[in-house]
Short mmCIF file of C-alpha atoms and ligand atoms in Angstrom, two decimals:
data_model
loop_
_atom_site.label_atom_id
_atom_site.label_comp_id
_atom_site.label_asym_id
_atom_site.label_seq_id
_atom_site.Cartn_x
_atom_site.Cartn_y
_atom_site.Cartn_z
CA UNK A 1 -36.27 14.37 6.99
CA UNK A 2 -38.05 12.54 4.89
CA UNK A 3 -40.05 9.19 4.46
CA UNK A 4 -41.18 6.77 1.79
CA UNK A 5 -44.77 5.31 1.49
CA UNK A 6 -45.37 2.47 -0.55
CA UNK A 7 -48.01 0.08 -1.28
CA UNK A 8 -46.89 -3.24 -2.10
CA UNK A 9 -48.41 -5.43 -5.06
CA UNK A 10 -47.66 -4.37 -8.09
CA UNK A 11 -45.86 -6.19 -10.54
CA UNK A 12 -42.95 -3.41 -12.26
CA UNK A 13 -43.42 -3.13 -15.84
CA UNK A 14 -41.66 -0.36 -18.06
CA UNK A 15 -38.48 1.10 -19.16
CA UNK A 16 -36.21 3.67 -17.02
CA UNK A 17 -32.39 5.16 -17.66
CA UNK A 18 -29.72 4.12 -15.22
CA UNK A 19 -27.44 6.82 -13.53
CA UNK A 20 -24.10 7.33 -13.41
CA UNK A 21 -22.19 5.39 -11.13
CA UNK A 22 -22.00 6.69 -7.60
CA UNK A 23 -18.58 5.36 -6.81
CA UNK A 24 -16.93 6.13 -9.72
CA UNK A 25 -18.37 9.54 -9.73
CA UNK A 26 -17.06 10.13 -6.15
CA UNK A 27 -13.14 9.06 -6.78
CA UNK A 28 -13.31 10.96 -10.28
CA UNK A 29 -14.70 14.38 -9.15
CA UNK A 30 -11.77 13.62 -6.31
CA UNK A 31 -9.09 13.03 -8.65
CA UNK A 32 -9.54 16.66 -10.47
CA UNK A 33 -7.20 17.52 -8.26
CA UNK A 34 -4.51 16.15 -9.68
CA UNK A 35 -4.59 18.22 -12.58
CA UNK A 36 -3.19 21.61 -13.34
CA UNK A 37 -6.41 22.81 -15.14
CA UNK A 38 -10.31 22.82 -15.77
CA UNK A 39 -11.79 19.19 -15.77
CA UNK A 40 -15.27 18.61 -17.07
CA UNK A 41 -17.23 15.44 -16.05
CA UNK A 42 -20.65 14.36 -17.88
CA UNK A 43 -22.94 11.77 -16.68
CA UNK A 44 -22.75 12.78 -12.81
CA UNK A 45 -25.79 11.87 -10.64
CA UNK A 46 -27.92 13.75 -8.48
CA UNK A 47 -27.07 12.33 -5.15
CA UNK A 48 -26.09 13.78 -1.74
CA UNK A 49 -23.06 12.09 -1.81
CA UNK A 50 -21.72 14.44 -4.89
CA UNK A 51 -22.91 17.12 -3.43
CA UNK A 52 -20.72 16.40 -0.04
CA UNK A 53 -17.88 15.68 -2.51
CA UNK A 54 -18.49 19.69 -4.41
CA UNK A 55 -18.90 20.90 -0.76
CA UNK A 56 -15.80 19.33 0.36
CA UNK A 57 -13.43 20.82 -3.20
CA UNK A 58 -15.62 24.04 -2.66
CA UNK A 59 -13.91 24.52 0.71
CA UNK A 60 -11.09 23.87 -0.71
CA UNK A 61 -11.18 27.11 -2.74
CA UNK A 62 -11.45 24.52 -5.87
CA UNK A 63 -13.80 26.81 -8.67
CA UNK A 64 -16.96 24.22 -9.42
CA UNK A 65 -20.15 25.40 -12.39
CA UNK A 66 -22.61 22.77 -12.32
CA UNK A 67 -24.06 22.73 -15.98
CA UNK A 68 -27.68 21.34 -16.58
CA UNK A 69 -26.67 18.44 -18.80
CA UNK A 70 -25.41 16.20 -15.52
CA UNK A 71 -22.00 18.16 -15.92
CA UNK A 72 -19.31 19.70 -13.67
CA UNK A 73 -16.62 21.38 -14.17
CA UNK A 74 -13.68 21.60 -11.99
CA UNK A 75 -11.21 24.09 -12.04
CA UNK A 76 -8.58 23.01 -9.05
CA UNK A 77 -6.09 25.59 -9.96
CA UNK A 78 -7.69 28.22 -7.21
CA UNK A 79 -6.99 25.82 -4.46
CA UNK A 80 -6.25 27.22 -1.25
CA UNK A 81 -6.78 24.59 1.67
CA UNK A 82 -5.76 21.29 1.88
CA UNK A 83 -8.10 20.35 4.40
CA UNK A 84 -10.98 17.62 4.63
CA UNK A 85 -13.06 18.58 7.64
CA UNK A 86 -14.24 16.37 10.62
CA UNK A 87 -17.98 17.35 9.60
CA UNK A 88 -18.04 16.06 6.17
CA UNK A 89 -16.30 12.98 6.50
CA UNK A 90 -18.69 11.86 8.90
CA UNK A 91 -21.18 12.41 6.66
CA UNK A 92 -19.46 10.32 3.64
CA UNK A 93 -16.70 8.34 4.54
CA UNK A 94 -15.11 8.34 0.61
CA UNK A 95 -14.15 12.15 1.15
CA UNK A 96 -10.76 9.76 2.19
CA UNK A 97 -10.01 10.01 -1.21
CA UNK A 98 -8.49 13.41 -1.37
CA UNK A 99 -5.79 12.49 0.27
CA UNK A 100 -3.66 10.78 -2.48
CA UNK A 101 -4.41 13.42 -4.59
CA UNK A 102 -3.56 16.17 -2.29
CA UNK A 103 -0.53 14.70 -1.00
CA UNK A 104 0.56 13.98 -4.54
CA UNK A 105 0.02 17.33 -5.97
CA UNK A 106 -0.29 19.61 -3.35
CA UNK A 107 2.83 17.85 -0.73
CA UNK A 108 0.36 18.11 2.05
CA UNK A 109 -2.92 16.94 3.15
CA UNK A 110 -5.23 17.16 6.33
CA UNK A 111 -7.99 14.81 6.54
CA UNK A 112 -10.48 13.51 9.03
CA UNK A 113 -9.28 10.26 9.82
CA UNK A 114 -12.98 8.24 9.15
CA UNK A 115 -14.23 7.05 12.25
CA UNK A 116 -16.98 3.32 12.53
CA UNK A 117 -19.38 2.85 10.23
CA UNK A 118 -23.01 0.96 10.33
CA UNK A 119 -21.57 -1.79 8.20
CA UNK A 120 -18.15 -2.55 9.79
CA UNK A 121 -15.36 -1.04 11.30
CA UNK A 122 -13.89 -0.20 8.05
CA UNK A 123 -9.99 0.90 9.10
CA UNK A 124 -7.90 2.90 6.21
CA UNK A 125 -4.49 1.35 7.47
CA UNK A 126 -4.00 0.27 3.86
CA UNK A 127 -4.48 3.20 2.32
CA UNK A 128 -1.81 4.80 5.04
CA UNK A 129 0.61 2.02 4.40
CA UNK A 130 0.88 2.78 1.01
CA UNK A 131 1.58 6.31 1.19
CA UNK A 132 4.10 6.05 3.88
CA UNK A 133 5.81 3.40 1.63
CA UNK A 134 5.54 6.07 -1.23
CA UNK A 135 7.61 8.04 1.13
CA UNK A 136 4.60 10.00 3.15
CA UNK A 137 5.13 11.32 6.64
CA UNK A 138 2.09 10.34 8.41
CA UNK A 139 1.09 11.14 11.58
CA UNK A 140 -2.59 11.14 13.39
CA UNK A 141 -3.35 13.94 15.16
CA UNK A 142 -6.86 15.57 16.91
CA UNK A 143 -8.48 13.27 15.05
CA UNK A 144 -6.75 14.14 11.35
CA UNK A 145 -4.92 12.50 9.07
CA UNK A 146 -1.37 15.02 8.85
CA UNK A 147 0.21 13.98 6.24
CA UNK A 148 3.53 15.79 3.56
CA UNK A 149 5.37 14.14 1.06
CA UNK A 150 8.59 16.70 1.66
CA UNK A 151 10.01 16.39 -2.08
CA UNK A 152 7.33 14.76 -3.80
CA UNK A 153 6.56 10.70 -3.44
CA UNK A 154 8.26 8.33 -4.93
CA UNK A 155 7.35 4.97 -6.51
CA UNK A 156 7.02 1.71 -5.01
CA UNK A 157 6.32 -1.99 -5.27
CA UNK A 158 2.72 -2.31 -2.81
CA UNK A 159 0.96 -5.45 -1.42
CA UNK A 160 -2.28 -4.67 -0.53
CA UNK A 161 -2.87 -7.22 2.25
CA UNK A 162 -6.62 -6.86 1.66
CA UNK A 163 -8.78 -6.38 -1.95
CA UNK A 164 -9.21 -2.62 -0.99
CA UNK A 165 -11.37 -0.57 -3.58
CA UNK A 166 -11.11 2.89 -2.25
CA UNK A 167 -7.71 1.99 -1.04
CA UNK A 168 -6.50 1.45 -4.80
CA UNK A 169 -8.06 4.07 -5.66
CA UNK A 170 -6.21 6.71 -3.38
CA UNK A 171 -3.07 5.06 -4.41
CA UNK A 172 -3.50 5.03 -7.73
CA UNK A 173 -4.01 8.66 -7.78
CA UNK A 174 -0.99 9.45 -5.35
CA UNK A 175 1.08 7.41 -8.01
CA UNK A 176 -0.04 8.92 -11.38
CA UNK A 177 2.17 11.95 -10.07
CA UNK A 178 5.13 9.84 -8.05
CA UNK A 179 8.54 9.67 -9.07
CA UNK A 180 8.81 6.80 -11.21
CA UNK A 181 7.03 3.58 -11.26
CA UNK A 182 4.24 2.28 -8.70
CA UNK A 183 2.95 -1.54 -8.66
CA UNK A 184 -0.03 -2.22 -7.00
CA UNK A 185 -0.69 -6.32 -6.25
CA UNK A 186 -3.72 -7.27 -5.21
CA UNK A 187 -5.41 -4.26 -6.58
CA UNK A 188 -8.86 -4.12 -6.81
CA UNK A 189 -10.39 -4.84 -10.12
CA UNK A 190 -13.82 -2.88 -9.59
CA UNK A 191 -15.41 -1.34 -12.73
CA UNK A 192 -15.11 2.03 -10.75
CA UNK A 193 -11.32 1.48 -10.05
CA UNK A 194 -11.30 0.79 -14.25
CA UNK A 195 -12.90 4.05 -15.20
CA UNK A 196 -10.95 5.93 -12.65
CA UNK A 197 -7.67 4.52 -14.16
CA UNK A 198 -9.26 5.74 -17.85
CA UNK A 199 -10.22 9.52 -16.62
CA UNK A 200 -6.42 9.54 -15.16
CA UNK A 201 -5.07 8.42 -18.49
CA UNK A 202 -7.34 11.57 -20.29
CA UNK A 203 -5.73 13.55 -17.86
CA UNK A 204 -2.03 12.74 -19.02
CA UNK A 205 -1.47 9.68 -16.29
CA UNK A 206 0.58 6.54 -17.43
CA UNK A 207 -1.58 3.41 -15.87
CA UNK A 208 -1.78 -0.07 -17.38
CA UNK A 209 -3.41 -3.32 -15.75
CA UNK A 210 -6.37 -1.85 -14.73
CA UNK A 211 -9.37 -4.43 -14.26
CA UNK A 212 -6.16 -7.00 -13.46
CA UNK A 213 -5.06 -7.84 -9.83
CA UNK A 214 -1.94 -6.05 -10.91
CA UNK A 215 -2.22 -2.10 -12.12
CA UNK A 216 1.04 -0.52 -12.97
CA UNK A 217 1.88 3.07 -12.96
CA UNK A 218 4.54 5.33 -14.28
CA UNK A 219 4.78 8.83 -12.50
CA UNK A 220 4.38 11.79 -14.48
CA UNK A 221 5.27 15.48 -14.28
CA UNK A 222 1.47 17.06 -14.32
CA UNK A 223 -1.56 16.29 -15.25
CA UNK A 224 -4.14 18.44 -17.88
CA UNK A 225 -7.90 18.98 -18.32
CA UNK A 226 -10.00 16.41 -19.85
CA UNK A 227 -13.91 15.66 -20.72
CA UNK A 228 -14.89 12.66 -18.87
CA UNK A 229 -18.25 10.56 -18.94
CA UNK A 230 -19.06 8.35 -15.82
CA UNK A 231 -20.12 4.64 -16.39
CA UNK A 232 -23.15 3.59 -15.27
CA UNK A 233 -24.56 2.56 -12.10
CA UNK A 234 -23.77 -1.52 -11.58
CA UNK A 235 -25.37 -0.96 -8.17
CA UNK A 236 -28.49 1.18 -9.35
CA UNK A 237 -28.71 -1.04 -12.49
CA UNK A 238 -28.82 -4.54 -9.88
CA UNK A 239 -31.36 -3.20 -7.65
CA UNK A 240 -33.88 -2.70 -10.45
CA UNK A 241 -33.36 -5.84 -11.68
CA UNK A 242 -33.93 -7.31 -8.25
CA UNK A 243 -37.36 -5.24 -7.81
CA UNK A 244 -38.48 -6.78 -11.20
CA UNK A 245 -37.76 -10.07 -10.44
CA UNK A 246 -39.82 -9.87 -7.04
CA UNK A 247 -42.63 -8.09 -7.81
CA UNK A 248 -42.21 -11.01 -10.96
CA UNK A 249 -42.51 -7.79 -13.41
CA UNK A 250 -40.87 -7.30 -16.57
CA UNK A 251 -38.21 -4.19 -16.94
CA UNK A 252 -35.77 -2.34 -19.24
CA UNK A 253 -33.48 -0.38 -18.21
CA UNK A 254 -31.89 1.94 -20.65
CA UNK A 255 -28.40 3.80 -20.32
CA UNK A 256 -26.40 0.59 -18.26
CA UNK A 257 -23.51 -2.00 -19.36
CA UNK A 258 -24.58 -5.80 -18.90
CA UNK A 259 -20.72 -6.29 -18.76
CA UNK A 260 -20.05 -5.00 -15.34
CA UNK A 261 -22.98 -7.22 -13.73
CA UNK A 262 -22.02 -10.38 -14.86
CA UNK A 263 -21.98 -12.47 -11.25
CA UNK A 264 -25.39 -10.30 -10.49
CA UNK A 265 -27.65 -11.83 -13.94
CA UNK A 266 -26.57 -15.23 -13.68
CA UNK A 267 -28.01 -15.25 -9.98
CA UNK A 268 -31.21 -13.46 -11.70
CA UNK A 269 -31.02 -16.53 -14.14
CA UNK A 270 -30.95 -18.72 -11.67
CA UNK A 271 -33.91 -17.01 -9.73
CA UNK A 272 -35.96 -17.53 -12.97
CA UNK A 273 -35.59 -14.35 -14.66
CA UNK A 274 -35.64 -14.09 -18.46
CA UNK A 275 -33.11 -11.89 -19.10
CA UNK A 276 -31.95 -10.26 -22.81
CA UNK A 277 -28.93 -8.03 -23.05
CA UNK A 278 -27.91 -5.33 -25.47
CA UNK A 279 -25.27 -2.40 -26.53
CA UNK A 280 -26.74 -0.40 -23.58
CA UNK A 281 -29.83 -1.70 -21.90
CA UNK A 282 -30.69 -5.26 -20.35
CA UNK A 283 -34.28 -6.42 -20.40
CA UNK A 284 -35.66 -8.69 -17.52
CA UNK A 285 -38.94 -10.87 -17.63
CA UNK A 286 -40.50 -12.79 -14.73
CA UNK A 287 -43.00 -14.16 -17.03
CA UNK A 288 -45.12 -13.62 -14.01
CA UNK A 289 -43.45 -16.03 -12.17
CA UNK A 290 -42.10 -16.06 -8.06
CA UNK A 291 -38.67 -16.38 -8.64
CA UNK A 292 -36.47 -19.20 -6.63
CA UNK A 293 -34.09 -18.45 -3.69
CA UNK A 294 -30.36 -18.36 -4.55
CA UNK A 295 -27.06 -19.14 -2.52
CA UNK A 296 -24.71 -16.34 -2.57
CA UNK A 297 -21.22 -15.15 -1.19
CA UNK A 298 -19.96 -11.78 -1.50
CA UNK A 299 -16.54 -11.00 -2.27
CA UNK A 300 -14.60 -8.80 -4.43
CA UNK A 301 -14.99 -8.10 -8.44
CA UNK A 302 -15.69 -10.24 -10.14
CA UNK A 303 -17.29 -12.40 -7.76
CA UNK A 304 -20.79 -11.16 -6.23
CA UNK A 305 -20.75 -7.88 -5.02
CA UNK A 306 -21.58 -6.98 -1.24
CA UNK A 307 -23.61 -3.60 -2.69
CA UNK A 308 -25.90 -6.10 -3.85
CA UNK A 309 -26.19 -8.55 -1.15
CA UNK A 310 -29.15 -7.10 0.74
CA UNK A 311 -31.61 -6.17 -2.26
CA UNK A 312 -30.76 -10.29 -2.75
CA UNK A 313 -32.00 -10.89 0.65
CA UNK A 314 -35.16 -9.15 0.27
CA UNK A 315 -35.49 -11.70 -2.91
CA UNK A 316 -34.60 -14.41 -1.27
CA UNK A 317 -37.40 -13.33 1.54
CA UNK A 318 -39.98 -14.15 -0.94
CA UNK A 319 -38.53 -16.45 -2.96
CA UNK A 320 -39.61 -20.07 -3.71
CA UNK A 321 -36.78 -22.68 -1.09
CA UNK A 322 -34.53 -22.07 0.99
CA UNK A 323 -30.93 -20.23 0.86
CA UNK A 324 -28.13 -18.85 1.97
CA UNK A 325 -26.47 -15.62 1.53
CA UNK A 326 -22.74 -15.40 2.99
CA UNK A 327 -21.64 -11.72 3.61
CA UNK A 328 -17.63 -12.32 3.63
CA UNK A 329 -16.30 -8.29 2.77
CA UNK A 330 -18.16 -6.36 5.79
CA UNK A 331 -18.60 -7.81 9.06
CA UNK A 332 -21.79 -6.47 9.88
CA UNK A 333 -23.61 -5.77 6.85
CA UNK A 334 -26.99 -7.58 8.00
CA UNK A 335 -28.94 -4.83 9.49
CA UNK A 336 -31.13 -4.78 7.27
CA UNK A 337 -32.69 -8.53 8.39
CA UNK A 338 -33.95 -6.98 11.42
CA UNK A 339 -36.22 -5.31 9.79
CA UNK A 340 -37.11 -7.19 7.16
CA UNK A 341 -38.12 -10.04 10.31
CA UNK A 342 -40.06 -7.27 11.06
CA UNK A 343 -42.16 -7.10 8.13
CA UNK A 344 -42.63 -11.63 8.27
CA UNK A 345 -39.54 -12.64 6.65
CA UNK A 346 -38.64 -15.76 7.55
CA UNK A 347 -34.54 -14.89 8.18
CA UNK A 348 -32.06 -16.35 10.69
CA UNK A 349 -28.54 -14.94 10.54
CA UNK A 350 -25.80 -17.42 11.52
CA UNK A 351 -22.17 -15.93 12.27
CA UNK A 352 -21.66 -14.48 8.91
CA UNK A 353 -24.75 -16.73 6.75
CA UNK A 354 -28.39 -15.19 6.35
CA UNK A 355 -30.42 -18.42 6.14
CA UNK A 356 -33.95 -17.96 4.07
CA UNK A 357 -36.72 -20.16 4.27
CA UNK A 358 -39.29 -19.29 1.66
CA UNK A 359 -41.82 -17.76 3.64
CA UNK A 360 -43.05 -15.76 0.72
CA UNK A 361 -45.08 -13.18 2.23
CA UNK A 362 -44.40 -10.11 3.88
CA UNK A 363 -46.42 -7.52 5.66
CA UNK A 364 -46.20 -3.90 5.95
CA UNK A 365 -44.33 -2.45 8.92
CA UNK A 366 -42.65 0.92 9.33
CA UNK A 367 -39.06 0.39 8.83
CA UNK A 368 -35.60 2.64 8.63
CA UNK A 369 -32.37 1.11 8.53
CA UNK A 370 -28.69 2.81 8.63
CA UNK A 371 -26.70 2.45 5.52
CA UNK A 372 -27.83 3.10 2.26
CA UNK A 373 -28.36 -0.30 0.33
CA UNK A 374 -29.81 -1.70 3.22
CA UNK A 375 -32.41 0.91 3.08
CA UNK A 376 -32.67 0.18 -0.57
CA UNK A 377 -33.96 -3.50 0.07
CA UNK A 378 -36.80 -2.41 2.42
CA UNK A 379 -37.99 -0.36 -0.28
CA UNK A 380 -37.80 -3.57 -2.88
CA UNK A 381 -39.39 -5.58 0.29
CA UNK A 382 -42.66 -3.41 0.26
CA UNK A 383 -42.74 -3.15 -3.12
CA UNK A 384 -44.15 -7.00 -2.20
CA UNK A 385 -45.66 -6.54 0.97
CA UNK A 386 -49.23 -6.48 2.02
CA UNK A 387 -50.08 -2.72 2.62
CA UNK A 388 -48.06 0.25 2.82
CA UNK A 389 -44.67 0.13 4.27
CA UNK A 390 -43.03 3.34 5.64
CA UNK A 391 -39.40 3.58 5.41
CA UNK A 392 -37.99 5.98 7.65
CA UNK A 393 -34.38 7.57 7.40
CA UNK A 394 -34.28 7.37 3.42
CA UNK A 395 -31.38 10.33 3.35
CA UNK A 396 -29.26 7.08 3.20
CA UNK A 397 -31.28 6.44 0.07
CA UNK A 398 -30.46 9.59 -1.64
CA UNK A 399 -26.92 9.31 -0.91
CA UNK A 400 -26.99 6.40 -3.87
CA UNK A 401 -30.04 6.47 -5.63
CA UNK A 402 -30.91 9.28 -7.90
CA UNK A 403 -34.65 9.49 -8.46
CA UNK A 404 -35.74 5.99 -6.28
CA UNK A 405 -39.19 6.86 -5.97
CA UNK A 406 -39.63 8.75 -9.75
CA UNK A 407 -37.71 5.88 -11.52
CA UNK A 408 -40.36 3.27 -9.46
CA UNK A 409 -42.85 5.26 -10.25
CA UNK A 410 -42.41 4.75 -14.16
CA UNK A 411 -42.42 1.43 -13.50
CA UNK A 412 -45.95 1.71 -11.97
CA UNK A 413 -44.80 0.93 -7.78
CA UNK A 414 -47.40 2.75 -5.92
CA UNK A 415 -44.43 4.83 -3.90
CA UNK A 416 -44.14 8.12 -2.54
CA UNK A 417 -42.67 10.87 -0.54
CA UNK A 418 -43.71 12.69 2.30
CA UNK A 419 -41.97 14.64 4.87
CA UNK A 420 -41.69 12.86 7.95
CA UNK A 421 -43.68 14.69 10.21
CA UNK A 422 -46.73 13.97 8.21
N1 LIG B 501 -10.16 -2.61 4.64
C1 LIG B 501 -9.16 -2.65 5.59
N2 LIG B 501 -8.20 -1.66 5.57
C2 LIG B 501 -8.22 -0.66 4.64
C3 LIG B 501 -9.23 -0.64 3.67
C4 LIG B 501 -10.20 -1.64 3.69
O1 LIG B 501 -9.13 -3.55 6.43
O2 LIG B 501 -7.32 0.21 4.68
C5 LIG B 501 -11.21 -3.66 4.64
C6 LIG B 501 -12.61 -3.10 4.92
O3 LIG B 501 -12.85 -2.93 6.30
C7 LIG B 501 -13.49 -4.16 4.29
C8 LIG B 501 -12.67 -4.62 3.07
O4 LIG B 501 -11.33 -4.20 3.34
O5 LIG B 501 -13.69 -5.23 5.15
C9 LIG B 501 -13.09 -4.04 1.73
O6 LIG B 501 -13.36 -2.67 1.87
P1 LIG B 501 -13.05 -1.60 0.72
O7 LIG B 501 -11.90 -0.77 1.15
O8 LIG B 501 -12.97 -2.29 -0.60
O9 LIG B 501 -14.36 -0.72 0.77
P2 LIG B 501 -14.42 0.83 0.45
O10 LIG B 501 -13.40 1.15 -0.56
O11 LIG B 501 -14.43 1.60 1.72
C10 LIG B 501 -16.07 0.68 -1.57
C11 LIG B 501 -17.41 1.22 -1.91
C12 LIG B 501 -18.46 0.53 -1.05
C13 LIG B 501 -18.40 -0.98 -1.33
C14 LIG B 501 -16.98 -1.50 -1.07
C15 LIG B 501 -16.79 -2.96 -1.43
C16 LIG B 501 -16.91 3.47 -2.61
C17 LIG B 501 -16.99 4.93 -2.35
N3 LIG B 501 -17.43 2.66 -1.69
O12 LIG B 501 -15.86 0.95 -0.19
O13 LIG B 501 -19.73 1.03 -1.46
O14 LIG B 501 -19.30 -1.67 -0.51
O15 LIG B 501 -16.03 -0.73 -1.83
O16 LIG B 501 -17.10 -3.17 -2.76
O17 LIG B 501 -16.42 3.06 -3.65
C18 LIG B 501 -21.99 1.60 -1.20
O18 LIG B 501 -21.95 2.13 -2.31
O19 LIG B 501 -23.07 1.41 -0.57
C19 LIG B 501 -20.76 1.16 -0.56
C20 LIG B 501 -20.67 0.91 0.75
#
């Protein structure tokens, strides 16, 4: 296992690409199998979680060629399991999302049912519901998912209770192959969820209203091969806008889509940042400046997103006044405050608020915490801190962030890797 080392101080300054987006990637490599042929999909990121997800088709008997330009191909028509094992979805609880698919296309699905998770308990009832209502036979069982869809599912009219992103997702999928037409209220209207809907479409699916609160689908017979490039990383893309602004550096980052990270730039704005926006790229400029706290509360897109609330926290940590965070879409998505107390921060979490107070100084401290953007703001909080700051457990780091410590790097952070028994 491996550790980070980084010596705080330096203000970022330089240019770096952005990935492709994690959790689009995830639901899109997924969703090849829904077709009857070879899928190719550019602009995939080295991360641990893709690797679970070619693990888990691999198993499946699904053919996968990695090519060296960020490309896979995926050729489902070999296919002989429909089984998601107990040991990867513990490791990555999005593997959920074969289960649409599979049931769709395949009549039959066995799937880990996901058990807790560090940042809430994070139940898939919704994502059940649905397919039962699309005419599913579910049943739990040893600790699987068992679901058939006898002659095929069918269309229906689904409330989702809750804004579910992963939950739309599955759904979406199941219905591109339904019998007749699906309606999904309340859908989620995630980037992610968009680009899913527009690599179903090149595959032959009939979906309209994505991006909307209501996404509309009409069944079709099969689905074909397509070429497919993943968006870029909203989540990445924030982060590195967040280290710029509080080591008060001055960034571009090449390869992203200012579009998708609205709520996130006008909360930079208000921190201070200078920021300039382009085609592809958005530039950011502290002018040297400490940036100034922000009030936030996550909720679903468009509003702030919860990926993003803890890099904010760091900011807020060392930020100029005082602020509140509110943290409304996981119930315990604060465990990264701990440790960030840990290394000075003046914090106080209250019920569901983080209250900051300006301290503005943090100190080195070794620090791990247990989900992955958590453990992405202790690396932007000793990026400031006095000393070096070890952050243990960073596998939770690769799982999302391709490159952290090359990409930082570029931008001159004093960051780097070392196994952790050194
Ligand atoms: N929920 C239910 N029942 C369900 C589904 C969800 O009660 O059947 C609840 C959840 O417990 C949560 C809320 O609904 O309180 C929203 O959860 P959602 O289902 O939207 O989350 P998710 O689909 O499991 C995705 C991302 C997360 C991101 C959330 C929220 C992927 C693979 N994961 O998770 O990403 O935080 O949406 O935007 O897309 C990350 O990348 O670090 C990450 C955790």
């Amino acid at each position: 296992m491996d550790k980070l080392i980084i010596t705080g101080g330096v203000s970022l300054d330089g240019e770096i690409r952005i990935s492709g987006a994690k959790n689009a990637a995830l639901p899109i490599l997924m969703g090849a199998l829904l077709s009857d042929s070879a899928v190719r999909v550019g602009n995939v990121p080295h991360l641990h979680d893709i690797t679970t997800t070619l693990e888990l088709l691999g198993r499946m008997g699904v053919t996968i060629t990695v090519d060296e330009r960020s490309g896979v191909v995926i050729d489902p028509s070999t296919l002989t399991d429909t089984e998601a094992a107990y040991d990867l979805v513990k490791t990555m609880r999005a593997s959920i999302l074969v289960l649409g698919p599979l049931l769709a296309k395949f009549g039959t699905a066995d799937v880990s049912l996901p058990g807790g998770c560090a940042i809430g308990s994070r139940p898939v009832d919704l994502h059940l519901r649905g397919l039962e209502q699309m005419g599913a036979k579910i049943k739990v069982e040893n600790g699987y998912i068992r679901a058939t869809s006898g002659n095929g599912l069918k269309g229906a009219h689904l409330m989702m209770d809750q804004v579910t992103v992963t939950g739309t997702e599955n759904l979406m999928m199941a219905a591109t192959l339904a019998k007749g037409r699906t309606i999904i209220e309340n859908a989620a209207r995630e980037p992610e969820v968009v680009d899913l809907a527009n690599y179903l479409n090149s595959m032959g699916a009939e979906i309209t209203g994505m991006g909307t609160s209501k996404i509309i689908i009409n069944g079709v017979e099969s689905l074909g091969g397509t070429q497919y490039d993943i968006l870029p990383d909203r989540i990445e893309t924030g982060t590195y806008l967040v280290a710029a602004a509080m080591t008060r550096g001055k960034v571009k980052l090449k390869d992203t889509d200012a579009n998708q990270l609205e709520s996130v730039l006008l909360k930079l704005k208000e921190a201070g940042a200078d920021i300039a926006v382009g085609n592809d790229w958005i530039t950011l400029d502290m002018h040297g400046k400490r940036p100034k706290a922000v009030n936030i509360r996550t909720a679903p897109y468009p509003a702030f997103p919860t990926d993003m609330q803890a890099q904010f926290t760091a900011l807020n940590s060392v930020a100029e006044g005082s602020a509140t965070i509110a943290e409304t879409v996981f119930e315990n998505r604060f465990m990264h405050v701990q440790e960030m107390q840990r290394m000075g921060a003046d914090l106080q979490i209250q019920g569901n608020t983080v209250l900051s107070n300006g301290e503005g100084r943090l100190t080195a401290a070794p620090v791990m915490a247990t989900d992955l953007r958590a453990s992405a703001s202790l690396v932007l909080a000793a990026l400031v801190a006095d000393g070096a700051t070890v952050v243990e457990r960073i596998y939770h780091i690769d799982r999302g962030y391709e490159c952290i410590e090359e990409k930082l790097q570029q931008l001159g952070a004093k960051i780097r890797r070392v196994p952790s028994s050194a």
